[in-house]
Each structure stands twice: as C-alpha cells, then as structure tokens.
Amino acid sequence: MLLLTLVGCVPSDPPVTPPPTSADPVFASDEEALAAAEEAYRAYISAVDDILASGGVDSGQLDGLVSPEVLAVQEEGFQQFRDLGWRATGSTILRNFTLQQFDGESMLVLYVCSDVSDVDVVDAEGVSQVSADRPTTTTFESSLAYDGRRFTVETDDPWEGSGVC
C-alpha cells in the first residue's frame, strides 16, 4: 500500500473550481460612475459648509463621507474655527466635474471647480476674516473609493492644472 501511495495510484480529490465571478461592471458607464461620485462629493462639501457655518462643531457629519485622512485634515480647519470663534456664511458652489480616471470598479479620480465667491468667514463680532486677494475659485483633484454601496472621498487636493474652472 505504501508503494501505491508513493507512486500516486490512490484516488485524489477532484480539483477545486472557484465560483464564477460577475462580469457585469459596477456602473453601466463612466458617466454613471462620475454622477455617483459627484453626488458623494457634493454631500461632502455640503457637510463641510454646514460644519463651518456652525463654527467648526459636529464634524461627525462627515462620517461615512470621507476617509480618516481627509477627516483629519478637515478637523484641523474646524479646530481653528472653534479656537478663533469664526463661522462661515454662504455656500460653496461646485462646477465642472470632470472624470480624470476610473478603474471600472472601485477607484475614481475627478477634477472639480470649487467656487467660494459667496462664502464669507466672520469672527464673533461679524467682521469678515477673508483676505481681499483670496481666489474665489480653486480646482481640486479628488479620489473617491467605491465600497459597493457608495463613494467616499479619499483625497481632496488643490490642483494647479488649467481648464476646469
């Protein structure tokens, strides 16, 4: 019996066949993915506007919308607002969402024009703290991750390229 085992004459287990995977894309098109990412990004900026309007409190509004890294960066700004007694008025206007890349499944990078011309930052006495030379528009390059249900903002950095704003 030992000899038969050594030469392989013992029946073996059948090969394991992995379960079939879905060949269907997560989104029907890049445009559909961009629309979902735009919705998630708008929710993120709306929450930031709300937090700044309240003087930097309740950053929990960003839970589920951003990565821990983006939250940490935003929290520094919120802390500054709390420390200085500032609050924001007005809302950020987002325009020109442009798809930079999409891997077809879980990572999307977009460009967006952020317009803060209607946003003011005031101190406790209502005096504006905005510099007269503040740019009113900034292009951001943002990466978003899709977890099967929604996009979350993973990075959100100013971009120096042209053509978005």
CSV table of C-alpha atoms in Angstrom, one decimal:
chain,number,residue,atom,x,y,z
A,1,MET,CA,0.0,0.0,0.0
A,2,LEU,CA,2.8,2.4,0.8
A,3,LEU,CA,4.3,1.9,-2.7
A,4,LEU,CA,0.9,2.7,-4.3
A,5,THR,CA,0.6,5.9,-2.3
A,6,LEU,CA,4.1,7.0,-3.2
A,7,VAL,CA,3.5,6.5,-6.9
A,8,GLY,CA,0.2,8.2,-7.0
A,9,CYS,CA,-2.2,5.4,-7.6
A,10,VAL,CA,-4.5,6.5,-4.8
A,11,PRO,CA,-7.6,8.4,-5.9
A,12,SER,CA,-7.2,12.1,-5.4
A,13,ASP,CA,-9.8,14.8,-4.5
A,14,PRO,CA,-11.4,16.4,-7.5
A,15,PRO,CA,-9.9,19.8,-8.5
A,16,VAL,CA,-11.5,22.8,-6.7
A,17,THR,CA,-13.3,25.1,-9.1
A,18,PRO,CA,-13.7,28.7,-8.0
A,19,PRO,CA,-17.2,30.2,-8.1
A,20,PRO,CA,-17.9,32.2,-11.2
A,21,THR,CA,-17.4,35.9,-10.9
A,22,SER,CA,-19.7,38.5,-12.2
A,23,ALA,CA,-18.5,40.1,-15.4
A,24,ASP,CA,-21.0,42.9,-15.1
A,25,PRO,CA,-19.4,46.3,-14.5
A,26,VAL,CA,-20.2,48.2,-11.3
A,27,PHE,CA,-21.5,51.1,-13.3
A,28,ALA,CA,-23.1,51.0,-16.8
A,29,SER,CA,-20.8,53.7,-18.0
A,30,ASP,CA,-18.1,56.2,-16.9
A,31,GLU,CA,-20.7,58.9,-16.9
A,32,GLU,CA,-22.9,56.9,-14.4
A,33,ALA,CA,-19.8,56.4,-12.2
A,34,LEU,CA,-19.0,60.2,-12.4
A,35,ALA,CA,-22.6,61.1,-11.5
A,36,ALA,CA,-22.4,58.9,-8.4
A,37,ALA,CA,-19.0,60.3,-7.4
A,38,GLU,CA,-20.4,63.9,-8.0
A,39,GLU,CA,-23.3,63.2,-5.6
A,40,ALA,CA,-20.9,61.9,-2.9
A,41,TYR,CA,-18.6,64.9,-3.4
A,42,ARG,CA,-21.5,67.3,-3.2
A,43,ALA,CA,-22.6,65.7,0.1
A,44,TYR,CA,-19.1,66.0,1.5
A,45,ILE,CA,-18.8,69.8,0.6
A,46,SER,CA,-22.3,70.4,1.9
A,47,ALA,CA,-21.4,68.9,5.2
A,48,VAL,CA,-18.2,70.9,5.4
A,49,ASP,CA,-20.2,74.1,4.7
A,50,ASP,CA,-22.6,73.2,7.5
A,51,ILE,CA,-19.8,72.4,9.9
A,52,LEU,CA,-18.1,75.7,9.2
A,53,ALA,CA,-21.4,77.6,9.4
A,54,SER,CA,-21.8,76.3,13.0
A,55,GLY,CA,-18.3,77.4,13.9
A,56,GLY,CA,-16.5,74.1,13.3
A,57,VAL,CA,-18.6,71.9,15.5
A,58,ASP,CA,-20.1,68.5,14.7
A,59,SER,CA,-17.5,67.1,12.4
A,60,GLY,CA,-19.4,63.8,12.8
A,61,GLN,CA,-21.4,64.9,9.8
A,62,LEU,CA,-18.5,63.7,7.7
A,63,ASP,CA,-18.8,60.1,9.0
A,64,GLY,CA,-19.1,57.8,6.0
A,65,LEU,CA,-18.4,60.5,3.5
A,66,VAL,CA,-14.6,60.8,3.8
A,67,SER,CA,-11.6,58.7,4.7
A,68,PRO,CA,-9.9,59.1,8.1
A,69,GLU,CA,-7.1,61.1,6.4
A,70,VAL,CA,-9.5,63.6,4.8
A,71,LEU,CA,-11.3,63.9,8.2
A,72,ALA,CA,-8.0,64.6,10.0
A,73,VAL,CA,-7.2,67.4,7.5
A,74,GLN,CA,-10.6,68.9,7.8
A,75,GLU,CA,-10.6,68.6,11.6
A,76,GLU,CA,-7.6,70.9,11.7
A,77,GLY,CA,-9.6,73.7,10.0
A,78,PHE,CA,-12.6,73.0,12.2
A,79,GLN,CA,-10.4,73.4,15.3
A,80,GLN,CA,-9.1,76.7,14.0
A,81,PHE,CA,-12.7,77.9,13.6
A,82,ARG,CA,-13.6,76.8,17.1
A,83,ASP,CA,-10.4,78.4,18.6
A,84,LEU,CA,-10.9,81.7,16.9
A,85,GLY,CA,-14.7,81.9,17.2
A,86,TRP,CA,-15.2,82.0,13.5
A,87,ARG,CA,-18.1,80.8,11.4
A,88,ALA,CA,-18.8,80.7,7.7
A,89,THR,CA,-21.7,82.2,5.8
A,90,GLY,CA,-22.9,81.2,2.3
A,91,SER,CA,-22.3,78.0,0.4
A,92,THR,CA,-19.6,76.6,-1.8
A,93,ILE,CA,-20.7,76.3,-5.5
A,94,LEU,CA,-19.3,73.2,-7.3
A,95,ARG,CA,-19.0,73.2,-11.0
A,96,ASN,CA,-17.4,71.4,-13.9
A,97,PHE,CA,-17.0,67.8,-12.6
A,98,THR,CA,-14.5,66.1,-14.9
A,99,LEU,CA,-13.6,62.5,-14.8
A,100,GLN,CA,-9.8,62.1,-14.7
A,101,GLN,CA,-9.8,58.3,-14.4
A,102,PHE,CA,-11.9,55.4,-13.3
A,103,ASP,CA,-10.7,51.8,-12.9
A,104,GLY,CA,-14.1,50.4,-13.7
A,105,GLU,CA,-14.7,49.1,-10.2
A,106,SER,CA,-13.7,50.9,-7.1
A,107,MET,CA,-11.4,54.0,-7.6
A,108,LEU,CA,-12.4,57.2,-9.4
A,109,VAL,CA,-10.4,60.4,-9.7
A,110,LEU,CA,-12.1,63.6,-10.7
A,111,TYR,CA,-11.4,67.3,-11.1
A,112,VAL,CA,-13.9,69.8,-9.7
A,113,CYS,CA,-14.1,73.6,-9.7
A,114,SER,CA,-14.9,74.9,-6.2
A,115,ASP,CA,-16.3,78.5,-6.1
A,116,VAL,CA,-16.3,80.2,-2.8
A,117,SER,CA,-17.3,83.7,-4.0
A,118,ASP,CA,-20.5,83.6,-1.9
A,119,VAL,CA,-18.7,82.3,1.2
A,120,ASP,CA,-17.5,84.7,3.9
A,121,VAL,CA,-15.7,83.8,7.2
A,122,VAL,CA,-16.7,86.1,10.1
A,123,ASP,CA,-15.4,86.5,13.6
A,124,ALA,CA,-17.6,86.6,16.8
A,125,GLU,CA,-18.3,90.3,16.1
A,126,GLY,CA,-19.4,89.6,12.5
A,127,VAL,CA,-16.2,91.1,10.9
A,128,SER,CA,-15.0,89.3,7.8
A,129,GLN,CA,-11.7,87.5,8.1
A,130,VAL,CA,-11.4,86.8,4.3
A,131,SER,CA,-8.4,88.4,2.6
A,132,ALA,CA,-9.3,90.7,-0.3
A,133,ASP,CA,-6.9,88.7,-2.5
A,134,ARG,CA,-8.4,85.3,-1.8
A,135,PRO,CA,-9.0,83.4,-5.0
A,136,THR,CA,-12.7,82.7,-5.5
A,137,THR,CA,-12.3,79.5,-7.5
A,138,THR,CA,-10.0,76.6,-7.0
A,139,THR,CA,-9.7,73.3,-8.9
A,140,PHE,CA,-9.5,70.2,-6.7
A,141,GLU,CA,-8.3,66.7,-7.7
A,142,SER,CA,-10.2,64.2,-5.6
A,143,SER,CA,-10.0,60.5,-5.5
A,144,LEU,CA,-13.1,58.6,-4.3
A,145,ALA,CA,-13.4,54.9,-3.4
A,146,TYR,CA,-16.5,52.8,-4.1
A,147,ASP,CA,-17.3,50.2,-1.5
A,148,GLY,CA,-20.2,48.6,-3.4
A,149,ARG,CA,-22.8,51.0,-2.0
A,150,ARG,CA,-21.4,54.5,-2.2
A,151,PHE,CA,-18.3,56.6,-2.9
A,152,THR,CA,-16.2,58.1,-0.1
A,153,VAL,CA,-13.7,60.9,-0.6
A,154,GLU,CA,-10.2,59.5,-0.1
A,155,THR,CA,-8.1,62.6,-1.1
A,156,ASP,CA,-9.1,66.1,-1.9
A,157,ASP,CA,-6.1,68.3,-3.0
A,158,PRO,CA,-5.9,71.6,-4.9
A,159,TRP,CA,-4.8,71.1,-8.5
A,160,GLU,CA,-2.7,73.5,-10.4
A,161,GLY,CA,-3.8,72.5,-13.9
A,162,SER,CA,-6.0,74.6,-16.1
A,163,GLY,CA,-9.2,74.1,-17.9
A,164,VAL,CA,-11.5,73.1,-15.1
A,165,CYS,CA,-12.5,76.4,-13.5
